[in-house]
Amino acid sequence: MELIIEEVSRGHKLLGRHKFSQQSVSIGRGYNNDIILDDPHICPDHLSIDFDGNNWVVTDENSINGSYLGDGKKSADQHVINSGDVISFGKSQIRVLFPNHPVAESVKFSPFESFVDIARKPASLISNVILFSIIAGFVFYLNKPIEITFGQLLAPIIQMVLLFSLWPCLVALISHLTKHEARVMSQLGISFIFFNLMWSYDLVENIVRFNLSSNWPTGLLTMIIPILLAFSMFWLNCYIGFHMSKRRKIIVASALTLLLFGGSMLVKLSSKPEFDPRPHYDATIMSPSFVLRKGVSPEQFIEDSAHLYKKTQKQSEKDKR
């Protein structure tokens, strides 16, 4: 009778899988075992799983730290195996399965897979990095009060690209360390697409504010869109790098979004003094080419103002009557 033994982590992540057709399987730290585990809390000959003709039975070989069922304290010695049973010993765990054990249904390719596949291609990734560099250089140029050359822009642009590359590379590293596929190119491609969307939205936001009066309720909208973009990026990072349930992906993405925006808001509030002797004014100055509505001549403006004044005066006189 065949037997499948999976090495799993404490979080039940699959670390290795073995299939045996023999009547007895030995597990321990010694090199004479069928499954050799590198765990100092496991004995050289820790346990064996033997077929007695009807059932598979666990036998603990008088180990120092014992063998237990699942995460509990019930001894696994002489336990009759049921398919799917988890046995803990030392700091390791194994899951024992029979060949007829049911498997989960096949998962269809998500619509996001085609999007991720396009984002990971070298041409798409290079294009997004170049676009990011152009936008970053433009923003850096606008924020400088003095005239600077292209050579002076090159160093900060490279720094910005490397700095923003740290996040997708960190996610890929964590994914690799947790025994998942790193998919570095996919993480970079998706992240830079959303970085560019955030930069582009920032430009659109400035143009909208420039064309609207301060009384327009745009504050809530300008907060919601960056939050949604950040949440979407974090969700896709989790989708690419980790095998998570839908609920866990939403929780992790929400927590990272809250940490990003909540943390930055707390830093601003904590660093703001009660009285600032040098107040900073948020005044966006743009050229007339960014005006969405065509302006009027000074003469027309004066005429319109005089007309409005006369209309107001007549209304005032009418109200007094």
Coordinates of C-alpha atoms in Angstrom, one line a residue:
M1 CA 0.0 0.0 0.0
E2 CA 1.4 3.4 -0.9
L3 CA 1.8 6.3 1.5
I4 CA 2.4 10.0 0.9
I5 CA 4.2 12.0 3.6
E6 CA 4.4 15.8 3.4
E7 CA 6.7 18.0 5.4
V8 CA 4.8 21.0 6.5
S9 CA 5.5 24.1 8.6
R10 CA 3.7 25.2 11.7
G11 CA 1.5 27.3 9.5
H12 CA 0.8 24.1 7.4
K13 CA 2.8 25.4 4.4
L14 CA 4.1 22.6 2.3
L15 CA 7.9 22.2 2.5
G16 CA 8.4 18.8 0.8
R17 CA 6.5 15.7 -0.4
H18 CA 7.5 12.0 -0.4
K19 CA 5.7 8.9 -1.8
F20 CA 6.6 5.5 -0.5
S21 CA 5.4 2.0 -1.6
Q22 CA 7.2 0.1 1.2
Q23 CA 5.7 -1.4 4.4
S24 CA 7.6 0.8 6.9
V25 CA 8.8 4.5 6.8
S26 CA 11.4 5.7 9.3
I27 CA 11.7 9.4 10.2
G28 CA 14.5 11.1 12.2
R29 CA 17.7 13.1 12.1
G30 CA 19.9 10.1 11.3
Y31 CA 21.1 9.5 7.8
N32 CA 19.8 5.9 7.8
N33 CA 16.1 7.2 7.8
D34 CA 13.8 7.3 4.8
I35 CA 12.9 10.9 5.7
I36 CA 15.8 12.9 7.2
L37 CA 14.9 16.1 9.1
D38 CA 17.3 18.8 10.1
D39 CA 15.9 19.6 13.5
P40 CA 18.0 19.4 16.7
H41 CA 15.0 18.6 18.8
I42 CA 14.4 15.4 16.8
C43 CA 16.2 12.1 17.8
P44 CA 18.4 10.3 15.2
D45 CA 15.7 7.5 15.1
H46 CA 12.6 9.4 16.2
L47 CA 9.5 7.5 14.8
S48 CA 8.4 5.1 12.2
I49 CA 5.1 4.5 10.4
D50 CA 4.4 0.8 9.7
F51 CA 1.7 -1.1 7.8
D52 CA 0.3 -4.0 9.9
G53 CA -1.7 -5.5 7.1
N54 CA -4.8 -3.4 7.7
N55 CA -3.7 0.0 8.9
W56 CA -0.7 2.4 9.1
V57 CA 0.4 2.8 12.7
V58 CA 2.8 5.4 14.2
T59 CA 5.5 4.1 16.6
D60 CA 7.5 6.6 18.6
E61 CA 11.0 5.1 19.1
N62 CA 11.4 6.3 22.7
S63 CA 12.3 9.8 21.6
I64 CA 13.3 12.5 24.1
N65 CA 10.7 15.1 23.1
G66 CA 7.9 12.7 22.0
S67 CA 5.5 12.7 19.0
Y68 CA 2.1 14.3 19.1
L69 CA -1.1 14.5 17.0
G70 CA -1.6 17.9 15.4
D71 CA -0.7 20.8 17.7
G72 CA -2.0 19.2 20.8
K73 CA -0.4 17.1 23.5
K74 CA -2.0 13.8 22.7
S75 CA 0.7 11.2 22.1
A76 CA 1.0 9.8 18.5
D77 CA 2.6 6.6 19.7
Q78 CA 0.5 3.6 18.4
H79 CA -1.9 5.9 16.7
V80 CA -3.8 4.4 13.7
I81 CA -3.3 6.8 10.8
N82 CA -6.2 8.5 9.1
S83 CA -5.6 10.2 5.8
G84 CA -4.7 13.8 6.5
D85 CA -3.4 13.3 10.0
V86 CA -0.7 15.8 11.2
I87 CA 2.1 14.6 13.5
S88 CA 4.2 17.0 15.4
F89 CA 7.7 16.2 16.8
G90 CA 10.4 18.6 17.8
K91 CA 9.8 21.8 15.9
S92 CA 8.7 19.9 12.8
Q93 CA 5.4 18.5 11.4
I94 CA 4.4 15.9 8.8
R95 CA 1.1 15.3 7.2
V96 CA 0.3 11.7 6.2
L97 CA -2.0 11.0 3.2
F98 CA -3.3 8.0 1.4
P99 CA -3.3 7.9 -2.5
N100 CA -7.1 8.3 -2.6
H101 CA -7.1 11.4 -0.4
P102 CA -9.3 14.0 -2.1
V103 CA -7.7 17.1 -3.5
A104 CA -9.1 20.6 -3.9
E105 CA -10.8 21.6 -7.1
S106 CA -8.6 23.0 -9.9
V107 CA -8.4 26.8 -9.9
K108 CA -9.2 28.7 -13.0
F109 CA -6.8 31.3 -14.3
S110 CA -7.8 34.7 -12.8
P111 CA -8.4 37.7 -15.1
F112 CA -5.5 39.3 -13.3
E113 CA -3.1 36.7 -14.6
S114 CA -3.2 38.2 -18.1
F115 CA -2.6 41.6 -16.6
V116 CA 0.3 40.3 -14.5
D117 CA 1.8 38.4 -17.5
I118 CA 1.8 41.7 -19.6
A119 CA 3.3 43.6 -16.7
R120 CA 6.2 41.2 -16.2
K121 CA 7.4 41.3 -19.8
P122 CA 10.7 43.1 -20.2
A123 CA 9.4 45.6 -22.8
S124 CA 6.5 46.6 -20.5
L125 CA 8.7 46.8 -17.4
I126 CA 11.3 48.9 -19.1
S127 CA 8.6 51.2 -20.5
N128 CA 7.1 51.7 -17.0
V129 CA 10.5 52.4 -15.4
I130 CA 11.3 55.0 -18.1
L131 CA 7.9 56.6 -17.7
F132 CA 8.5 56.7 -13.9
S133 CA 11.9 58.3 -14.4
I134 CA 10.5 61.0 -16.7
I135 CA 7.7 61.8 -14.2
A136 CA 10.1 61.8 -11.3
G137 CA 12.6 64.0 -13.1
F138 CA 9.8 66.4 -14.1
V139 CA 8.6 66.7 -10.5
F140 CA 12.1 67.1 -9.1
Y141 CA 12.7 69.8 -11.7
L142 CA 9.6 71.7 -10.8
N143 CA 10.4 71.6 -7.1
K144 CA 13.8 73.1 -7.6
P145 CA 13.9 76.9 -7.2
I146 CA 17.0 77.3 -9.4
E147 CA 17.7 76.2 -13.0
I148 CA 19.4 72.7 -13.2
T149 CA 20.8 70.7 -16.0
F150 CA 20.0 67.2 -17.2
G151 CA 23.1 65.8 -15.6
Q152 CA 22.0 67.2 -12.2
L153 CA 18.7 65.5 -12.6
L154 CA 20.2 62.1 -13.4
A155 CA 21.4 61.2 -9.9
P156 CA 18.1 61.9 -8.1
I157 CA 16.1 60.0 -10.8
I158 CA 18.3 56.9 -10.3
Q159 CA 17.9 57.2 -6.6
M160 CA 14.1 57.4 -6.9
V161 CA 14.0 54.4 -9.2
L162 CA 16.1 52.3 -6.8
L163 CA 14.2 53.5 -3.8
F164 CA 10.8 52.6 -5.3
S165 CA 12.2 49.2 -6.5
L166 CA 12.9 48.2 -2.8
W167 CA 9.2 47.5 -2.1
P168 CA 8.5 44.9 -4.9
C169 CA 12.0 43.3 -4.3
L170 CA 11.2 43.0 -0.5
V171 CA 7.8 41.4 -1.3
A172 CA 9.6 38.9 -3.7
L173 CA 12.2 38.2 -1.0
I174 CA 9.6 37.4 1.7
S175 CA 7.7 35.3 -0.8
H176 CA 10.9 33.3 -1.5
L177 CA 11.7 32.9 2.2
T178 CA 8.2 31.5 2.8
K179 CA 8.6 28.8 0.2
H180 CA 6.6 30.6 -2.5
E181 CA 7.6 31.6 -6.0
A182 CA 9.4 35.0 -5.9
R183 CA 8.3 36.3 -9.3
V184 CA 10.5 39.3 -9.1
M185 CA 9.7 40.6 -12.6
S186 CA 6.0 40.4 -12.0
Q187 CA 6.3 42.3 -8.7
L188 CA 8.4 45.0 -10.3
G189 CA 6.1 45.4 -13.3
I190 CA 2.8 45.6 -11.2
S191 CA 4.3 48.0 -8.7
F192 CA 5.7 50.4 -11.2
I193 CA 2.4 50.5 -13.1
F194 CA 0.7 51.6 -9.9
F195 CA 3.5 54.0 -9.0
N196 CA 2.9 55.7 -12.4
L197 CA -0.8 55.8 -11.8
M198 CA -0.2 57.5 -8.5
W199 CA 2.1 60.1 -10.1
S200 CA -0.4 60.7 -12.9
Y201 CA -3.2 61.1 -10.5
D202 CA -1.2 63.7 -8.5
L203 CA -0.8 65.7 -11.7
V204 CA -4.5 65.5 -12.5
E205 CA -5.3 66.4 -9.0
N206 CA -3.2 69.6 -9.2
I207 CA -4.9 70.6 -12.5
V208 CA -8.4 70.0 -11.1
R209 CA -7.6 72.1 -8.0
F210 CA -6.2 74.8 -10.2
N211 CA -9.4 75.0 -12.2
L212 CA -11.9 74.7 -9.2
S213 CA -12.6 77.1 -6.4
S214 CA -11.6 76.1 -2.9
N215 CA -15.3 75.6 -2.0
W216 CA -15.6 72.5 -4.2
P217 CA -15.7 69.3 -2.1
T218 CA -12.7 67.7 -3.8
G219 CA -10.9 66.9 -0.6
L220 CA -12.6 63.5 0.0
L221 CA -12.1 62.4 -3.6
T222 CA -8.4 63.3 -3.5
M223 CA -8.0 61.1 -0.4
I224 CA -10.1 58.1 -1.7
I225 CA -8.4 57.6 -5.0
P226 CA -4.8 57.2 -3.7
I227 CA -6.0 54.9 -1.0
L228 CA -7.8 52.7 -3.6
L229 CA -4.7 52.7 -5.8
A230 CA -2.4 51.7 -2.9
F231 CA -4.9 49.0 -1.8
S232 CA -5.0 47.6 -5.3
M233 CA -1.2 47.5 -5.6
F234 CA -0.8 45.7 -2.2
W235 CA -3.6 43.2 -3.1
L236 CA -1.9 42.3 -6.3
N237 CA 1.5 42.0 -4.5
C238 CA -0.2 39.4 -2.3
Y239 CA -1.9 37.7 -5.2
I240 CA 1.4 37.3 -7.1
G241 CA 3.7 36.4 -4.2
F242 CA 1.6 34.3 -1.8
H243 CA -1.0 31.5 -1.8
M244 CA -3.6 33.3 0.3
S245 CA -7.4 33.1 0.7
K246 CA -9.4 36.0 -0.7
R247 CA -10.2 37.1 2.9
R248 CA -6.6 37.1 3.9
K249 CA -5.4 39.1 0.9
I250 CA -8.0 41.8 1.7
I251 CA -6.9 41.9 5.3
V252 CA -3.2 42.2 4.5
A253 CA -3.8 44.8 1.8
S254 CA -6.0 46.8 4.1
A255 CA -3.5 46.6 6.9
L256 CA -0.6 47.8 4.6
T257 CA -2.8 50.6 3.2
L258 CA -3.7 51.7 6.8
L259 CA -0.1 51.6 7.8
L260 CA 1.0 53.7 4.8
F261 CA -1.6 56.4 5.0
G262 CA -2.3 56.3 8.8
G263 CA 1.4 56.3 9.6
S264 CA 2.2 59.3 7.3
M265 CA -0.7 61.2 8.7
L266 CA 0.5 60.5 12.3
V267 CA 4.0 61.7 11.4
K268 CA 2.6 64.9 10.0
L269 CA 0.5 65.6 13.0
S270 CA 3.2 64.7 15.5
S271 CA 5.8 66.9 13.7
K272 CA 3.5 69.9 13.4
P273 CA 4.2 72.5 16.2
E274 CA 1.4 74.4 17.9
F275 CA 2.8 77.6 16.5
D276 CA 4.8 77.7 13.3
P277 CA 6.7 81.0 13.0
R278 CA 7.3 80.1 9.3
P279 CA 4.0 78.9 7.9
H280 CA 3.9 77.1 4.6
Y281 CA 1.3 77.9 2.0
D282 CA -0.1 75.4 -0.4
A283 CA -0.4 77.5 -3.5
T284 CA -0.3 75.7 -6.9
I285 CA 0.9 78.0 -9.6
M286 CA 0.4 76.8 -13.2
S287 CA 0.6 78.4 -16.6
P288 CA -2.7 79.4 -18.4
S289 CA -2.3 76.4 -20.6
F290 CA -3.6 74.3 -17.7
V291 CA -6.9 76.2 -17.5
L292 CA -9.7 74.0 -18.8
R293 CA -12.1 76.9 -19.4
K294 CA -11.2 79.7 -21.7
G295 CA -10.5 83.0 -19.8
V296 CA -12.0 86.4 -20.5
S297 CA -10.2 89.7 -21.3
P298 CA -9.7 92.3 -18.6
E299 CA -12.3 94.6 -20.2
Q300 CA -14.9 91.8 -20.2
F301 CA -14.1 91.0 -16.6
I302 CA -14.6 94.6 -15.6
E303 CA -17.9 94.8 -17.6
D304 CA -19.2 91.5 -16.0
S305 CA -18.2 92.8 -12.5
A306 CA -20.1 96.1 -13.1
H307 CA -23.1 94.2 -14.3
L308 CA -23.0 91.9 -11.2
Y309 CA -22.7 95.0 -8.9
K310 CA -25.7 96.7 -10.5
K311 CA -27.7 93.5 -10.2
T312 CA -26.8 93.2 -6.5
Q313 CA -27.7 96.8 -5.9
K314 CA -31.1 96.5 -7.5
Q315 CA -31.8 93.4 -5.4
S316 CA -30.8 95.2 -2.3
E317 CA -33.1 98.1 -3.0
K318 CA -35.9 95.7 -3.7
D319 CA -35.4 93.9 -0.4
K320 CA -35.5 97.2 1.5
R321 CA -39.0 97.9 0.1

